[in-house]
Amino acid sequence: MTALGQRTPTYPFTALVGADELTTALLLSAISPEIGGVLVRGEKGTAKSTAVRALAAVLPEQHVALGCRFGCDPDRAEDCPDGPHDGPGTTRPARLVELPVGATEDRVVGSLDLRRALGEGEAAYQPGLLAEAHRGILYVDEVNLLHDHLVDVLLDAAAMGRNTVERDGVSISHPARITLVGTMNPEEGELRPQLLDRFGLTVHVAASRDPRERAEVVRRRLAADADPVGFAAGYERSEVELTERIAAARAGVREVVLDERTLRTVARVCAGFDVDGLRADIVTARTAVAHAAWQGRTHVTREDVRAAALLALPHRRRRSPFDAPGLDEDLLDRLLDEEPEDDPPGGDEPEDGPDEQPDGGRPDEQQRDGDGRTTGGPPPTPDGSDDTPPSGRADSPPEPSAEDHGAQDPDDPSDAQAAPPAGGAAAPVGTASAQAPYRARRLELAGVGSGPSGRRSPALTPRGRVVGTHPAGQEPAGAPVHVTATLRASAARRAARTGPARVTGDDLRHAVTRGREANLVLLAVDASGSMAARRRMGEVKTAVLSLLLDAYQRRDRVGLVTFRGAQTEVALPPTSSVDAAAARLAQLPHGGRTPLAEGLTQVARVVAREQVRDRHQRALVVVVTDGRATAGADALARARVVADGWSRAVPTAQTVVVDCESGRFRMGLAADLARRMGAEHIALEQVAASGLVEIVTDRTGTARNGRSAA
């Protein structure tokens, strides 16, 4: 047992089992901090946090300037507010600073020292977590749940290597070279693309399926919990040896040679995977150099480039949150094995036409053998597809309507056959495939809310445009100090000759700031046979997928309720993981009758339950249906009863009905449903932002032509 007051040692880094890729990524980032840190993705219970916290214990000590609040290196000239740094300096252990998900911006960037400001009248700066993490590791557990305003702060610091504070009468800039390490569970939502790209390396960890390895993990964890000191002592020698090896690799990085041929290989690999920008090339090159130093080599080899690409590229080739992370290792090996082309004499391009292939084809033509494998031309795209534009986009010709194929029973599941998806593979019977998502129109709630910060609806948020001040003593937690209003209140009090002649706590005023909030977006999808009778289900899924992408970009929580046949189902309880919603949507079958009343009742239950869980988060309900109700006796009458009482059932939610009815003759049932629910009514074609533009353009042109004719 640990003695009272003695600090419990961290789990040893060298005691980790079966986490080779994770430990390699962390060590390479420690050897070369310029790589940009590590993002660790994985399911819960896979030792992500344990590994990161254990890393700090094996890092070599740092040489720091005496009396510097920011821990600057005295041997390096830095623009530091506490500089210049003269003298021998001292050493300290490498720092691991944890940034809590619920931290305030003042705590992260630093702020006005209110104690000194109110007591001594001095506008002094109080350093934050970025200052503490300078030259160390800034660790964010559950980084995908970090508030947007903190993400912006991290982006600035990671890009500039400095933290600049201009607020509350404080103007200061200090060095903040941080190694950003984040852990996350993808089921809880994805990262913003800007922050994702700032992580140099990414690793996906999963629990081993080997019983022996799993048993060894449990054995060591139980031993560490029973006797932390004794367990750590058993790995002390290996920890010291690892520290010495890290120090040697850091010194050896400067001696590693990355020759021109290998550099071209790095560029060819990054281009072959079609990653955006050139940051991937830079990070891959730096990682390959660090890997060579870690292996004790002085030249970068093919093995180093391969290891670097597997860590630096997977998260950079994702185009949307619905794309699965990962790298095609077969394509990587083909790109690595290609012979780089030498420059022509004089550095000029050859004037001859493109070289002919042995079979007479040109280099830009794909040649395939009997098994369908590529034998010539440029490498295939990372997902294995060719360059043919995908079908089904917003600008693609519409699919033939039901009238072109004969009459169908809208509620007969046998008629609800889906068109085969792009690529030629037949879709399962009764399951339509979504096409590429498009940019959806903005759907936002009316009024001003007070929910969590996001990008959808107007709200009073901790950060945004200042629109007033809170009454003294009634400010909410986290409200920023309004310096001007505080000084004005202090001056008014002194003019009235009450209280001391300085700013006091009673003079403090806090700003009312207005921005945008995230909402609960609950999608209720009618998957009955009538939705697919005119081959509309593929279009419906595409529209819902587009709304999910919009929800991801606006930081919303999403839920999915489906109804078909004789049942309703909460296919996905409200979550921040839109890719989980997309996966459930892809598996959604269709067919059968329409239990519309039951579906709306289920939606009302989910909204009410979520309102109890978080009364500040407002809900946006999107009902995707053609308005038919055919399941059970008096189905349409029961649906209308539920719709008439909708505003009483969900008083805090706002609703949009997406009308999926098509064909020459329409019954207008969805429009009637929207009127009864007090909801906004839009046609399926109007979900796309481009569709709205076309509608407005058409109407404007018609009006203009009418005036011209008059």
JSON list of C-alpha atoms in Angstrom, two decimals, residues 409-417 430-432 524-538 540-541 561-567 588-596 624-631 660:
[
{"chain": "A", "resi": 409, "resn": "ASP", "atom": "CA", "xyz": [-48.87, -0.58, -54.82]},
{"chain": "A", "resi": 410, "resn": "PRO", "atom": "CA", "xyz": [-47.22, 2.04, -52.57]},
{"chain": "A", "resi": 411, "resn": "ASP", "atom": "CA", "xyz": [-47.47, -0.15, -49.47]},
{"chain": "A", "resi": 412, "resn": "ASP", "atom": "CA", "xyz": [-46.40, -3.44, -51.03]},
{"chain": "A", "resi": 413, "resn": "PRO", "atom": "CA", "xyz": [-42.82, -4.20, -49.93]},
{"chain": "A", "resi": 414, "resn": "SER", "atom": "CA", "xyz": [-42.25, -6.39, -52.95]},
{"chain": "A", "resi": 415, "resn": "ASP", "atom": "CA", "xyz": [-42.44, -3.30, -55.13]},
{"chain": "A", "resi": 416, "resn": "ALA", "atom": "CA", "xyz": [-39.93, -1.37, -53.03]},
{"chain": "A", "resi": 417, "resn": "GLN", "atom": "CA", "xyz": [-36.85, -2.56, -54.86]},
{"chain": "A", "resi": 430, "resn": "GLY", "atom": "CA", "xyz": [-35.63, -3.70, -49.49]},
{"chain": "A", "resi": 431, "resn": "THR", "atom": "CA", "xyz": [-32.55, -1.57, -48.73]},
{"chain": "A", "resi": 432, "resn": "ALA", "atom": "CA", "xyz": [-31.82, 1.55, -50.77]},
{"chain": "A", "resi": 524, "resn": "ALA", "atom": "CA", "xyz": [-37.82, 10.83, -37.91]},
{"chain": "A", "resi": 525, "resn": "VAL", "atom": "CA", "xyz": [-37.67, 8.82, -41.14]},
{"chain": "A", "resi": 526, "resn": "ASP", "atom": "CA", "xyz": [-40.67, 7.12, -42.73]},
{"chain": "A", "resi": 527, "resn": "ALA", "atom": "CA", "xyz": [-39.31, 3.87, -44.23]},
{"chain": "A", "resi": 528, "resn": "SER", "atom": "CA", "xyz": [-42.61, 2.38, -45.39]},
{"chain": "A", "resi": 529, "resn": "GLY", "atom": "CA", "xyz": [-43.36, 0.96, -48.82]},
{"chain": "A", "resi": 530, "resn": "SER", "atom": "CA", "xyz": [-44.99, 4.17, -50.03]},
{"chain": "A", "resi": 531, "resn": "MET", "atom": "CA", "xyz": [-41.64, 5.96, -49.64]},
{"chain": "A", "resi": 532, "resn": "ALA", "atom": "CA", "xyz": [-39.98, 3.53, -52.04]},
{"chain": "A", "resi": 533, "resn": "ALA", "atom": "CA", "xyz": [-42.77, 2.89, -54.52]},
{"chain": "A", "resi": 534, "resn": "ARG", "atom": "CA", "xyz": [-41.51, 5.68, -56.75]},
{"chain": "A", "resi": 535, "resn": "ARG", "atom": "CA", "xyz": [-37.85, 4.88, -56.09]},
{"chain": "A", "resi": 536, "resn": "ARG", "atom": "CA", "xyz": [-37.63, 7.75, -53.63]},
{"chain": "A", "resi": 537, "resn": "MET", "atom": "CA", "xyz": [-35.90, 5.99, -50.75]},
{"chain": "A", "resi": 538, "resn": "GLY", "atom": "CA", "xyz": [-32.44, 6.49, -52.21]},
{"chain": "A", "resi": 540, "resn": "VAL", "atom": "CA", "xyz": [-34.56, 10.25, -48.98]},
{"chain": "A", "resi": 541, "resn": "LYS", "atom": "CA", "xyz": [-31.44, 8.61, -47.57]},
{"chain": "A", "resi": 561, "resn": "VAL", "atom": "CA", "xyz": [-36.21, 7.35, -35.24]},
{"chain": "A", "resi": 562, "resn": "THR", "atom": "CA", "xyz": [-37.63, 5.11, -37.98]},
{"chain": "A", "resi": 563, "resn": "PHE", "atom": "CA", "xyz": [-41.09, 3.72, -38.55]},
{"chain": "A", "resi": 564, "resn": "ARG", "atom": "CA", "xyz": [-42.28, 1.09, -41.02]},
{"chain": "A", "resi": 565, "resn": "GLY", "atom": "CA", "xyz": [-44.60, -1.91, -41.10]},
{"chain": "A", "resi": 566, "resn": "ALA", "atom": "CA", "xyz": [-46.10, -2.30, -37.64]},
{"chain": "A", "resi": 567, "resn": "GLN", "atom": "CA", "xyz": [-43.19, -1.00, -35.58]},
{"chain": "A", "resi": 588, "resn": "LEU", "atom": "CA", "xyz": [-32.24, 0.91, -42.79]},
{"chain": "A", "resi": 589, "resn": "PRO", "atom": "CA", "xyz": [-34.63, -1.37, -44.75]},
{"chain": "A", "resi": 590, "resn": "HIS", "atom": "CA", "xyz": [-37.88, -0.15, -46.23]},
{"chain": "A", "resi": 591, "resn": "GLY", "atom": "CA", "xyz": [-41.26, -1.60, -47.06]},
{"chain": "A", "resi": 592, "resn": "GLY", "atom": "CA", "xyz": [-44.60, -2.33, -45.45]},
{"chain": "A", "resi": 593, "resn": "ARG", "atom": "CA", "xyz": [-47.30, -0.01, -44.23]},
{"chain": "A", "resi": 594, "resn": "THR", "atom": "CA", "xyz": [-46.94, 3.36, -42.52]},
{"chain": "A", "resi": 595, "resn": "PRO", "atom": "CA", "xyz": [-47.44, 3.63, -38.71]},
{"chain": "A", "resi": 596, "resn": "LEU", "atom": "CA", "xyz": [-47.35, 7.43, -38.80]},
{"chain": "A", "resi": 624, "resn": "VAL", "atom": "CA", "xyz": [-39.19, 12.90, -43.39]},
{"chain": "A", "resi": 625, "resn": "THR", "atom": "CA", "xyz": [-42.43, 11.43, -44.82]},
{"chain": "A", "resi": 626, "resn": "ASP", "atom": "CA", "xyz": [-44.97, 11.57, -47.60]},
{"chain": "A", "resi": 627, "resn": "GLY", "atom": "CA", "xyz": [-47.76, 11.99, -45.04]},
{"chain": "A", "resi": 628, "resn": "ARG", "atom": "CA", "xyz": [-49.48, 8.65, -45.72]},
{"chain": "A", "resi": 629, "resn": "ALA", "atom": "CA", "xyz": [-50.78, 6.68, -42.71]},
{"chain": "A", "resi": 630, "resn": "THR", "atom": "CA", "xyz": [-51.87, 3.12, -43.51]},
{"chain": "A", "resi": 631, "resn": "ALA", "atom": "CA", "xyz": [-50.99, 0.88, -40.53]},
{"chain": "A", "resi": 660, "resn": "CYS", "atom": "CA", "xyz": [-41.34, 13.18, -49.94]}
]
